[in-house]
Amino acid sequence: MTAVFARISETEDKIGAFITITEEEALLKAREMDEAGIDPDDLLSGLPIGIKDNIITEGTLTTAASRILEDFVPIYDATVSKKIKEAGMISVGKLNMDEFAMGGSTETSYFKLTRNPWNLEKVPGGSSGGSAAAVASGQVPVALGTDTGGSIRQPAAFNGIVGMKPTYGRVSRFGLIAFGSSLDQIGPFSRTVKDNALVLNAISGADPADSMSAQQEVPDFTAGIEKGVKGMKIGVPKEYMSEGLQPGVKEAVLKAVETYRSLGAIVEEVSLPHSQYGIAAYYIIASSEASSNLQRFDGIRYGYRAEGAESLDELYIKTRSEGFGDEVKRRIMLGTFSLSSGYYDAHFKKAAKVRTLIRQDFEKVFDSYDLILGPTATTTAFDIGGKVKDPVAMYLADILTVPVNLAGVPAISIPCGFSEGMPVGLQLIGKHFDEQTIYRAAYAFE
Ligand code: GLN
C-alpha cells in the first residue's frame, strides 16, 4: 500500500486524478489486514481501488465534482462502497470527474483538470476521467466509474485501458448521486480484462435499496473466460463504421475484426438503423431525468448554501446559481424545457419512442449474433480546451456510446491499438445480462 501512495505522489501533480486521497485510512486498513493475515487465494483482498466522486463513501468527502457538494461528507456507504469493503478491497481516494458526470472530458469539474497520462495536453475523456487516468498512470490497479451515456467506455478508450458498463440493473445504484436514473450504471476500470471481471463479481447483485436492480443470478464473470471465440457470431454495425471516424480509429477496428476472424469468430456486417437518433434522444432523456434529480440541491438539505439571501426563494436561486457550473445549468434548462407541458409530447415523449426503436434495433441483431463490435469513440483523446466551449461538438462525440445506455445492454471498451499516437478503444456490446460473453471475447483479444 505504501508503494501505491508513493506512485500517487510521484504522478499526481501531473495527472490530477484525485479530488480526495485517503492515505491515512488506507494505510491503517492495510496494516490491520496484514496483521490478520490475507488468504493468498483471495484475489481481491487488500487490492487498492479508486472510487469516482459521485459514489457515496461514508465519512469521506463526496462532491460529484460540484461546488454545491464541496463539503458533503456522507453518513452512509453506497451499496458498491460497502461491497468493495466486504470483498477486502481498500479505497485509496475519490476520483475527479465532470460535474455530476455531465461531460466527456472531465473539464467541467469544479475542482481541477485531469490530464491524459499518454499526453498531458490531451483530455482523459469523461465523465469518469479521473478513474481512467488513475488506472492508466499506474496509480491504482482498478477503479470504479459510472456510465450514463459512455462515461466508463470513452475514458477507458482514451486511456488505453479496460472499462465495463454492465447491464442496467446489474449493479446497485443505491448511493450513486443520480444523473439519468434510467441510464446510470456503475462499473469497473482496470488494466486487464480478468481484473475487470473480478471487480464486477464483487459489486454486482440485486439490492432491495435500488428498485431497478435486477433479480438476476450473478455468475462468476471469470468462469470460462479463456474459452475463446471460435464459432462466436459478431456483428459490426455499418452505421458505427461510417464516415466521421478518425482514419486511424477505423484502421485499428478493422484490424481487430481480422484478429477475431483469425481466432475463429464469424464477423459480419449488421445494421442498427436508429443509431443516428441516439444523441438527440439521449440528451433529452438524460437531461430531463437530471433536471428532476438535481432538485434536491437547494441549499437546505446538504452542501453549499449561498450567503445573504433574504427569502427562501432567493436562497434557492442564489445557492443553485453559485453552486452549479455552466454545463449543469445547461442540462437543467434543457431537461425542464423538454418536460414542460407545452413541449412534453414533442420532445420527451418522442425521445422515449426513439429509445424503444433503438432497443429493438439491438434485439433484432442479437436474435442472430452473440456480440456487436465497433469503435468506442469516433476519435482518440482530443486536446484540453478543444471542445469544452462547444457543447454540441462535445455531445456529438458520444454517438457510439449512448445507444447502449438507451437499450440498457452491457458493453466494454478494450484497447485495440493506436491512432496519431493515442490509444484506440474497441467496443464490444452484449445481450442483456450476458457480460460473460463480452469478457470472453475481450480476453481472447487481449
Ligand atoms: N458525455 C455524456 C454526457 O455528458 C455521458 C456522460 C456519462 O455517461 N455520465 O451526458
Short mmCIF file of C-alpha atoms and ligand atoms in Angstrom, two decimals:
data_model
loop_
_atom_site.label_atom_id
_atom_site.label_comp_id
_atom_site.label_asym_id
_atom_site.label_seq_id
_atom_site.Cartn_x
_atom_site.Cartn_y
_atom_site.Cartn_z
CA MET A 1 0.00 0.00 0.00
CA THR A 2 2.88 2.40 0.68
CA ALA A 3 4.02 1.77 -2.92
CA VAL A 4 0.60 2.90 -4.15
CA PHE A 5 0.85 6.21 -2.33
CA ALA A 6 4.46 6.67 -3.46
CA ARG A 7 3.26 6.25 -7.05
CA ILE A 8 0.38 8.65 -6.48
CA SER A 9 2.59 11.36 -5.03
CA GLU A 10 5.09 10.88 -7.85
CA THR A 11 2.47 11.32 -10.60
CA GLU A 12 -0.46 13.24 -9.15
CA ASP A 13 0.96 16.74 -9.80
CA LYS A 14 0.93 16.00 -13.50
CA ILE A 15 -2.20 13.84 -13.77
CA GLY A 16 -4.61 15.39 -11.25
CA ALA A 17 -6.82 12.29 -10.98
CA PHE A 18 -7.93 12.64 -7.35
CA ILE A 19 -10.24 15.05 -5.55
CA THR A 20 -9.60 13.35 -2.20
CA ILE A 21 -6.79 10.98 -1.19
CA THR A 22 -7.48 8.86 1.89
CA GLU A 23 -3.94 7.79 2.64
CA GLU A 24 -4.18 7.53 6.41
CA GLU A 25 -7.32 5.37 6.42
CA ALA A 26 -6.00 3.14 3.63
CA LEU A 27 -2.65 2.53 5.33
CA LEU A 28 -4.39 1.75 8.60
CA LYS A 29 -6.73 -0.71 6.93
CA ALA A 30 -3.84 -2.37 5.04
CA ARG A 31 -1.89 -2.77 8.27
CA GLU A 32 -4.89 -4.32 10.01
CA MET A 33 -5.36 -6.75 7.16
CA ASP A 34 -1.67 -7.65 7.10
CA GLU A 35 -1.78 -8.43 10.77
CA ALA A 36 -4.91 -10.54 10.41
CA GLY A 37 -3.30 -12.41 7.50
CA ILE A 38 -4.54 -12.36 3.91
CA ASP A 39 -5.78 -15.51 2.16
CA PRO A 40 -3.44 -15.84 -0.88
CA ASP A 41 -6.29 -17.31 -2.98
CA ASP A 42 -8.48 -14.31 -2.35
CA LEU A 43 -7.54 -12.14 -5.33
CA LEU A 44 -9.39 -9.02 -4.22
CA SER A 45 -8.36 -8.90 -0.59
CA GLY A 46 -6.11 -5.91 0.03
CA LEU A 47 -6.48 -4.64 -3.55
CA PRO A 48 -6.25 -0.82 -3.73
CA ILE A 49 -9.14 0.81 -5.58
CA GLY A 50 -10.12 4.37 -6.51
CA ILE A 51 -13.75 5.50 -6.48
CA LYS A 52 -15.39 8.09 -8.71
CA ASP A 53 -16.52 11.03 -6.63
CA ASN A 54 -20.22 10.66 -7.40
CA ILE A 55 -20.33 7.41 -5.41
CA ILE A 56 -21.17 7.94 -1.76
CA THR A 57 -18.50 6.91 0.76
CA GLU A 58 -19.25 7.02 4.47
CA GLY A 59 -17.06 9.54 6.27
CA THR A 60 -15.21 10.60 3.09
CA LEU A 61 -15.89 13.80 1.17
CA THR A 62 -18.11 13.09 -1.85
CA THR A 63 -18.53 16.04 -4.22
CA ALA A 64 -19.59 14.79 -7.67
CA ALA A 65 -17.00 17.44 -8.67
CA SER A 66 -19.52 20.17 -7.88
CA ARG A 67 -19.22 23.28 -5.76
CA ILE A 68 -22.71 22.56 -4.45
CA LEU A 69 -21.32 19.46 -2.68
CA GLU A 70 -17.89 20.87 -1.83
CA ASP A 71 -18.24 19.98 1.86
CA PHE A 72 -20.56 16.97 1.71
CA VAL A 73 -19.39 14.09 3.91
CA PRO A 74 -21.95 11.26 3.67
CA ILE A 75 -23.03 9.34 6.74
CA TYR A 76 -23.55 6.07 4.87
CA ASP A 77 -21.99 4.00 2.11
CA ALA A 78 -23.31 3.36 -1.38
CA THR A 79 -24.03 -0.33 -1.90
CA VAL A 80 -20.93 -0.64 -4.11
CA SER A 81 -18.77 1.11 -1.50
CA LYS A 82 -19.98 -1.42 1.04
CA LYS A 83 -19.44 -4.33 -1.34
CA ILE A 84 -15.85 -3.42 -2.18
CA LYS A 85 -15.09 -3.25 1.54
CA GLU A 86 -16.74 -6.62 2.09
CA ALA A 87 -14.56 -8.05 -0.69
CA GLY A 88 -11.49 -6.75 1.16
CA MET A 89 -10.58 -4.01 -1.31
CA ILE A 90 -9.16 -0.81 0.11
CA SER A 91 -10.24 2.58 -1.20
CA VAL A 92 -7.34 4.99 -1.68
CA GLY A 93 -9.47 8.00 -2.56
CA LYS A 94 -12.10 9.73 -4.66
CA LEU A 95 -11.56 10.46 -8.33
CA ASN A 96 -12.15 13.56 -10.42
CA MET A 97 -14.95 13.70 -12.97
CA ASP A 98 -17.14 16.06 -14.91
CA GLU A 99 -19.53 17.89 -12.60
CA PHE A 100 -22.43 15.49 -11.82
CA ALA A 101 -21.00 13.25 -14.58
CA MET A 102 -22.11 15.68 -17.27
CA GLY A 103 -19.45 15.88 -19.91
CA GLY A 104 -16.94 13.91 -21.88
CA SER A 105 -13.59 15.39 -20.88
CA THR A 106 -13.52 15.92 -17.07
CA GLU A 107 -13.14 19.64 -17.84
CA THR A 108 -16.43 20.59 -16.17
CA SER A 109 -15.12 19.59 -12.72
CA TYR A 110 -15.35 22.47 -10.25
CA PHE A 111 -12.08 21.42 -8.63
CA LYS A 112 -9.40 20.65 -11.16
CA LEU A 113 -8.25 19.48 -14.55
CA THR A 114 -7.23 15.85 -15.09
CA ARG A 115 -4.69 15.14 -17.80
CA ASN A 116 -4.30 12.14 -20.06
CA PRO A 117 -1.21 10.16 -18.97
CA TRP A 118 -0.37 9.33 -22.61
CA ASN A 119 -0.12 13.02 -23.50
CA LEU A 120 -0.58 15.68 -20.85
CA GLU A 121 -2.02 18.14 -23.38
CA LYS A 122 -4.98 15.81 -24.05
CA VAL A 123 -8.14 15.22 -22.04
CA PRO A 124 -8.57 11.89 -20.23
CA GLY A 125 -12.14 11.70 -21.53
CA GLY A 126 -15.12 11.77 -19.25
CA SER A 127 -17.03 11.91 -17.27
CA SER A 128 -15.01 9.27 -15.36
CA GLY A 129 -11.71 10.83 -16.48
CA GLY A 130 -10.09 10.69 -13.05
CA SER A 131 -10.85 6.98 -12.72
CA ALA A 132 -9.39 6.17 -16.13
CA ALA A 133 -6.30 8.36 -15.74
CA ALA A 134 -5.57 6.91 -12.28
CA VAL A 135 -5.59 3.37 -13.66
CA ALA A 136 -3.70 4.22 -16.86
CA SER A 137 -0.95 6.06 -14.97
CA GLY A 138 -0.43 3.16 -12.58
CA GLN A 139 -1.73 4.99 -9.52
CA VAL A 140 -4.27 2.24 -8.82
CA PRO A 141 -4.82 -1.18 -10.44
CA VAL A 142 -8.60 -0.76 -10.55
CA ALA A 143 -11.20 1.97 -10.11
CA LEU A 144 -14.94 2.46 -10.18
CA GLY A 145 -16.64 4.75 -12.66
CA THR A 146 -20.18 5.44 -13.81
CA ASP A 147 -21.65 5.34 -17.29
CA THR A 148 -24.85 7.17 -18.22
CA GLY A 149 -24.00 7.74 -21.87
CA GLY A 150 -20.45 6.46 -22.23
CA SER A 151 -18.60 7.77 -19.20
CA ILE A 152 -16.81 4.49 -18.48
CA ARG A 153 -16.18 3.31 -22.03
CA GLN A 154 -14.99 6.57 -23.62
CA PRO A 155 -12.37 7.41 -20.94
CA ALA A 156 -11.25 3.75 -21.00
CA ALA A 157 -10.75 4.13 -24.76
CA PHE A 158 -8.91 7.46 -24.41
CA ASN A 159 -6.55 5.99 -21.79
CA GLY A 160 -5.87 2.58 -23.36
CA ILE A 161 -7.46 0.55 -20.55
CA VAL A 162 -10.45 -1.73 -19.95
CA GLY A 163 -13.80 -0.25 -18.88
CA MET A 164 -17.10 -2.10 -18.48
CA LYS A 165 -20.61 -0.67 -18.40
CA PRO A 166 -22.70 -3.54 -17.03
CA THR A 167 -26.31 -4.28 -17.96
CA TYR A 168 -28.72 -1.73 -16.48
CA GLY A 169 -29.82 -3.27 -13.18
CA ARG A 170 -26.75 -5.48 -12.73
CA VAL A 171 -25.07 -3.18 -10.18
CA SER A 172 -26.99 -1.33 -7.49
CA ARG A 173 -27.25 2.43 -7.92
CA PHE A 174 -28.03 2.98 -4.25
CA GLY A 175 -25.71 5.75 -3.08
CA LEU A 176 -24.79 6.87 -6.57
CA ILE A 177 -25.53 10.57 -6.95
CA ALA A 178 -28.17 10.26 -9.66
CA PHE A 179 -27.78 11.81 -13.10
CA GLY A 180 -30.08 9.95 -15.53
CA SER A 181 -31.68 7.33 -13.34
CA SER A 182 -32.91 5.12 -16.18
CA LEU A 183 -29.42 5.09 -17.74
CA ASP A 184 -26.87 5.22 -14.89
CA GLN A 185 -24.70 2.20 -14.14
CA ILE A 186 -21.56 1.78 -12.04
CA GLY A 187 -18.73 -0.33 -13.46
CA PRO A 188 -15.03 -1.17 -13.17
CA PHE A 189 -11.88 0.18 -14.84
CA SER A 190 -8.78 -2.00 -14.95
CA ARG A 191 -5.68 -2.68 -16.99
CA THR A 192 -6.62 -6.31 -17.72
CA VAL A 193 -9.88 -7.99 -18.66
CA LYS A 194 -9.68 -10.53 -15.87
CA ASP A 195 -9.21 -7.89 -13.17
CA ASN A 196 -12.25 -6.16 -14.56
CA ALA A 197 -14.37 -9.32 -14.32
CA LEU A 198 -13.18 -9.91 -10.75
CA VAL A 199 -14.24 -6.45 -9.62
CA LEU A 200 -17.61 -6.82 -11.36
CA ASN A 201 -18.10 -10.08 -9.44
CA ALA A 202 -17.70 -8.13 -6.23
CA ILE A 203 -20.04 -5.22 -6.98
CA SER A 204 -22.92 -6.98 -8.82
CA GLY A 205 -26.18 -8.26 -7.46
CA ALA A 206 -29.77 -7.49 -6.56
CA ASP A 207 -30.27 -4.84 -3.89
CA PRO A 208 -33.58 -4.01 -2.23
CA ALA A 209 -32.34 -0.41 -1.87
CA ASP A 210 -32.34 0.07 -5.68
CA SER A 211 -35.80 -0.61 -7.06
CA MET A 212 -34.40 -1.06 -10.56
CA SER A 213 -31.71 -3.55 -9.58
CA ALA A 214 -32.39 -6.89 -11.22
CA GLN A 215 -33.23 -10.17 -9.50
CA GLN A 216 -30.67 -11.95 -11.63
CA GLU A 217 -28.26 -14.66 -10.69
CA VAL A 218 -24.70 -13.25 -10.69
CA PRO A 219 -22.38 -15.71 -12.42
CA ASP A 220 -18.63 -15.75 -11.82
CA PHE A 221 -17.60 -13.45 -14.67
CA THR A 222 -14.17 -15.06 -14.87
CA ALA A 223 -15.63 -18.56 -15.39
CA GLY A 224 -14.99 -19.74 -18.93
CA ILE A 225 -13.21 -16.50 -19.78
CA GLU A 226 -10.45 -18.40 -21.59
CA LYS A 227 -12.80 -20.38 -23.82
CA GLY A 228 -12.09 -18.23 -26.87
CA VAL A 229 -14.36 -17.00 -29.65
CA LYS A 230 -14.41 -19.96 -32.02
CA GLY A 231 -17.81 -20.03 -33.72
CA MET A 232 -18.96 -16.87 -31.97
CA LYS A 233 -21.11 -14.65 -34.19
CA ILE A 234 -20.13 -10.98 -34.10
CA GLY A 235 -21.99 -8.19 -35.89
CA VAL A 236 -20.34 -4.95 -36.94
CA PRO A 237 -22.94 -2.20 -37.42
CA LYS A 238 -22.31 -0.37 -40.66
CA GLU A 239 -23.51 2.85 -39.00
CA TYR A 240 -20.65 2.60 -36.49
CA MET A 241 -18.02 2.30 -39.22
CA SER A 242 -19.22 5.11 -41.47
CA GLU A 243 -17.72 8.48 -42.14
CA GLY A 244 -16.76 10.67 -39.25
CA LEU A 245 -14.31 8.16 -37.84
CA GLN A 246 -10.73 9.28 -37.45
CA PRO A 247 -8.91 7.18 -40.12
CA GLY A 248 -6.57 5.58 -37.58
CA VAL A 249 -9.53 4.57 -35.40
CA LYS A 250 -11.22 2.85 -38.34
CA GLU A 251 -7.98 1.11 -39.26
CA ALA A 252 -7.45 -0.21 -35.72
CA VAL A 253 -11.03 -1.51 -35.50
CA LEU A 254 -10.79 -3.23 -38.91
CA LYS A 255 -7.60 -4.88 -37.73
CA ALA A 256 -9.45 -6.11 -34.62
CA VAL A 257 -12.10 -7.60 -36.92
CA GLU A 258 -9.35 -9.53 -38.70
CA THR A 259 -7.97 -10.72 -35.36
CA TYR A 260 -11.39 -12.04 -34.35
CA ARG A 261 -11.74 -13.83 -37.69
CA SER A 262 -8.34 -15.41 -37.24
CA LEU A 263 -9.43 -16.58 -33.79
CA GLY A 264 -12.39 -18.38 -35.35
CA ALA A 265 -15.24 -15.89 -34.89
CA ILE A 266 -17.74 -15.23 -37.66
CA VAL A 267 -17.78 -11.47 -38.18
CA GLU A 268 -20.43 -9.91 -40.43
CA GLU A 269 -21.89 -6.50 -41.17
CA VAL A 270 -25.18 -5.68 -39.44
CA SER A 271 -27.35 -2.58 -39.11
CA LEU A 272 -28.58 -0.50 -36.17
CA PRO A 273 -30.66 1.88 -38.29
CA HIS A 274 -31.83 4.19 -35.48
CA SER A 275 -28.34 4.87 -34.07
CA GLN A 276 -28.29 8.25 -35.75
CA TYR A 277 -31.11 9.44 -33.46
CA GLY A 278 -29.35 8.26 -30.31
CA ILE A 279 -27.71 11.57 -29.42
CA ALA A 280 -30.94 13.58 -29.68
CA ALA A 281 -32.94 11.04 -27.67
CA TYR A 282 -30.20 10.61 -25.07
CA TYR A 283 -29.68 14.32 -24.38
CA ILE A 284 -33.42 14.85 -23.94
CA ILE A 285 -33.92 11.84 -21.66
CA ALA A 286 -30.72 12.25 -19.62
CA SER A 287 -31.27 15.99 -19.14
CA SER A 288 -34.93 15.53 -18.22
CA GLU A 289 -34.05 12.99 -15.56
CA ALA A 290 -31.15 15.17 -14.37
CA SER A 291 -33.36 18.24 -14.01
CA SER A 292 -35.58 16.23 -11.71
CA ASN A 293 -32.75 14.53 -9.79
CA LEU A 294 -30.93 17.81 -9.15
CA GLN A 295 -33.94 19.45 -7.48
CA ARG A 296 -32.70 18.18 -4.13
CA PHE A 297 -29.71 20.54 -4.18
CA ASP A 298 -31.46 23.52 -2.69
CA GLY A 299 -29.03 24.85 -0.08
CA ILE A 300 -31.12 23.45 2.74
CA ARG A 301 -30.51 19.74 2.99
CA TYR A 302 -26.82 19.44 2.25
CA GLY A 303 -23.84 21.02 0.61
CA TYR A 304 -23.23 24.59 -0.34
CA ARG A 305 -25.54 27.33 0.91
CA ALA A 306 -25.34 30.85 -0.53
CA GLU A 307 -24.99 33.72 1.90
CA GLY A 308 -27.05 36.88 2.13
CA ALA A 309 -30.37 35.57 0.81
CA GLU A 310 -33.39 37.38 2.25
CA SER A 311 -36.14 34.93 1.33
CA LEU A 312 -36.43 31.20 0.77
CA ASP A 313 -36.81 31.64 -2.97
CA GLU A 314 -33.76 33.85 -3.07
CA LEU A 315 -31.82 31.25 -1.10
CA TYR A 316 -32.68 28.55 -3.64
CA ILE A 317 -31.84 30.77 -6.58
CA LYS A 318 -28.56 32.08 -5.17
CA THR A 319 -27.43 28.66 -3.97
CA ARG A 320 -28.12 26.99 -7.30
CA SER A 321 -26.73 29.90 -9.35
CA GLU A 322 -23.49 29.87 -7.41
CA GLY A 323 -23.30 26.13 -6.73
CA PHE A 324 -23.85 24.66 -10.21
CA GLY A 325 -21.48 25.12 -13.12
CA ASP A 326 -22.49 26.12 -16.66
CA GLU A 327 -22.86 22.62 -18.10
CA VAL A 328 -25.11 21.51 -15.24
CA LYS A 329 -27.29 24.60 -15.70
CA ARG A 330 -27.49 23.90 -19.42
CA ARG A 331 -28.78 20.38 -18.71
CA ILE A 332 -31.31 21.59 -16.14
CA MET A 333 -32.69 24.09 -18.65
CA LEU A 334 -32.78 21.55 -21.47
CA GLY A 335 -34.46 18.98 -19.23
CA THR A 336 -37.01 21.34 -17.72
CA PHE A 337 -37.89 22.58 -21.19
CA SER A 338 -38.31 19.03 -22.59
CA LEU A 339 -40.63 18.12 -19.73
CA SER A 340 -42.68 21.29 -19.69
CA SER A 341 -46.35 20.86 -20.55
CA GLY A 342 -46.28 22.55 -23.96
CA TYR A 343 -43.25 20.63 -25.17
CA TYR A 344 -43.51 17.23 -23.49
CA ASP A 345 -45.10 15.46 -26.47
CA ALA A 346 -42.74 16.98 -28.98
CA HIS A 347 -39.57 16.25 -27.01
CA PHE A 348 -39.62 13.86 -24.07
CA LYS A 349 -42.33 11.59 -25.44
CA LYS A 350 -40.72 11.49 -28.87
CA ALA A 351 -37.34 10.68 -27.32
CA ALA A 352 -38.90 7.84 -25.33
CA LYS A 353 -40.31 6.38 -28.57
CA VAL A 354 -36.93 6.63 -30.27
CA ARG A 355 -35.43 4.85 -27.30
CA THR A 356 -37.76 1.90 -27.92
CA LEU A 357 -36.72 1.78 -31.58
CA ILE A 358 -33.06 1.77 -30.58
CA ARG A 359 -33.64 -1.06 -28.14
CA GLN A 360 -35.47 -3.02 -30.83
CA ASP A 361 -32.52 -2.50 -33.23
CA PHE A 362 -30.27 -4.25 -30.72
CA GLU A 363 -32.79 -7.03 -30.06
CA LYS A 364 -33.05 -7.75 -33.77
CA VAL A 365 -29.28 -8.07 -34.18
CA PHE A 366 -28.99 -10.18 -31.04
CA ASP A 367 -31.52 -12.64 -32.48
CA SER A 368 -28.72 -13.89 -34.72
CA TYR A 369 -25.49 -12.57 -33.18
CA ASP A 370 -23.71 -13.08 -29.85
CA LEU A 371 -21.93 -9.75 -29.79
CA ILE A 372 -21.74 -6.39 -31.53
CA LEU A 373 -18.33 -4.87 -32.26
CA GLY A 374 -17.33 -1.33 -33.19
CA PRO A 375 -15.22 1.62 -32.12
CA THR A 376 -15.89 3.13 -28.68
CA ALA A 377 -15.39 6.69 -29.86
CA THR A 378 -15.03 8.33 -33.25
CA THR A 379 -11.65 9.83 -32.35
CA THR A 380 -8.83 9.39 -29.89
CA ALA A 381 -8.45 11.79 -26.94
CA PHE A 382 -8.78 15.40 -28.04
CA ASP A 383 -6.84 18.47 -26.85
CA ILE A 384 -7.60 20.08 -23.50
CA GLY A 385 -9.80 23.09 -24.27
CA GLY A 386 -10.66 21.66 -27.70
CA LYS A 387 -14.38 21.05 -27.18
CA VAL A 388 -15.37 22.40 -23.80
CA LYS A 389 -16.57 25.71 -25.25
CA ASP A 390 -18.66 23.97 -27.90
CA PRO A 391 -21.25 21.82 -26.09
CA VAL A 392 -22.81 20.47 -29.27
CA ALA A 393 -19.44 19.17 -30.51
CA MET A 394 -18.92 17.57 -27.11
CA TYR A 395 -22.40 15.94 -27.26
CA LEU A 396 -21.92 14.64 -30.79
CA ALA A 397 -18.76 12.83 -29.73
CA ASP A 398 -20.99 10.43 -27.73
CA ILE A 399 -22.67 8.98 -30.81
CA LEU A 400 -21.19 5.49 -30.44
CA THR A 401 -21.78 5.04 -26.72
CA VAL A 402 -25.25 6.42 -25.91
CA PRO A 403 -27.33 3.80 -27.82
CA VAL A 404 -26.03 1.15 -25.40
CA ASN A 405 -27.36 3.05 -22.37
CA LEU A 406 -30.69 3.73 -24.06
CA ALA A 407 -31.05 -0.02 -24.69
CA GLY A 408 -29.72 -0.97 -21.23
CA VAL A 409 -27.33 -3.56 -22.65
CA PRO A 410 -23.78 -4.18 -21.33
CA ALA A 411 -20.65 -3.04 -23.22
CA ILE A 412 -16.91 -2.95 -22.66
CA SER A 413 -14.11 -0.87 -24.12
CA ILE A 414 -10.73 -2.55 -24.53
CA PRO A 415 -7.57 -1.16 -26.11
CA CYS A 416 -7.05 -2.13 -29.79
CA GLY A 417 -4.10 -0.10 -30.99
CA PHE A 418 -3.10 3.50 -31.57
CA SER A 419 -4.03 6.34 -33.85
CA GLU A 420 -1.98 9.54 -34.06
CA GLY A 421 -0.02 8.39 -31.02
CA MET A 422 -3.05 7.89 -28.77
CA PRO A 423 -4.88 4.70 -27.73
CA VAL A 424 -7.96 3.48 -29.62
CA GLY A 425 -10.85 1.72 -27.88
CA LEU A 426 -12.72 -1.29 -29.23
CA GLN A 427 -16.31 -1.55 -28.03
CA LEU A 428 -17.93 -4.97 -27.54
CA ILE A 429 -21.66 -4.88 -26.84
CA GLY A 430 -23.57 -7.88 -25.46
CA LYS A 431 -27.07 -9.10 -24.75
CA HIS A 432 -28.83 -8.10 -21.54
CA PHE A 433 -27.10 -9.79 -18.58
CA ASP A 434 -24.58 -11.50 -20.84
CA GLU A 435 -21.42 -9.78 -19.60
CA GLN A 436 -19.77 -13.22 -19.67
CA THR A 437 -19.67 -13.42 -23.47
CA ILE A 438 -18.24 -9.88 -23.59
CA TYR A 439 -15.46 -10.78 -21.15
CA ARG A 440 -14.72 -13.98 -23.03
CA ALA A 441 -14.30 -12.13 -26.33
CA ALA A 442 -12.33 -9.33 -24.68
CA TYR A 443 -10.00 -11.82 -23.01
CA ALA A 444 -9.41 -13.64 -26.33
CA PHE A 445 -8.35 -10.34 -27.94
CA GLU A 446 -6.02 -9.36 -25.11
N1 GLN B 1 -20.91 12.52 -22.17
C1 GLN B 1 -22.23 12.13 -21.81
C2 GLN B 1 -22.94 13.28 -21.13
O1 GLN B 1 -22.34 14.27 -20.99
C3 GLN B 1 -22.21 10.91 -20.95
C4 GLN B 1 -21.96 11.17 -19.53
C5 GLN B 1 -22.00 9.96 -18.66
O2 GLN B 1 -22.02 8.82 -19.14
N2 GLN B 1 -22.05 10.20 -17.37
O3 GLN B 1 -24.05 13.20 -20.76
#
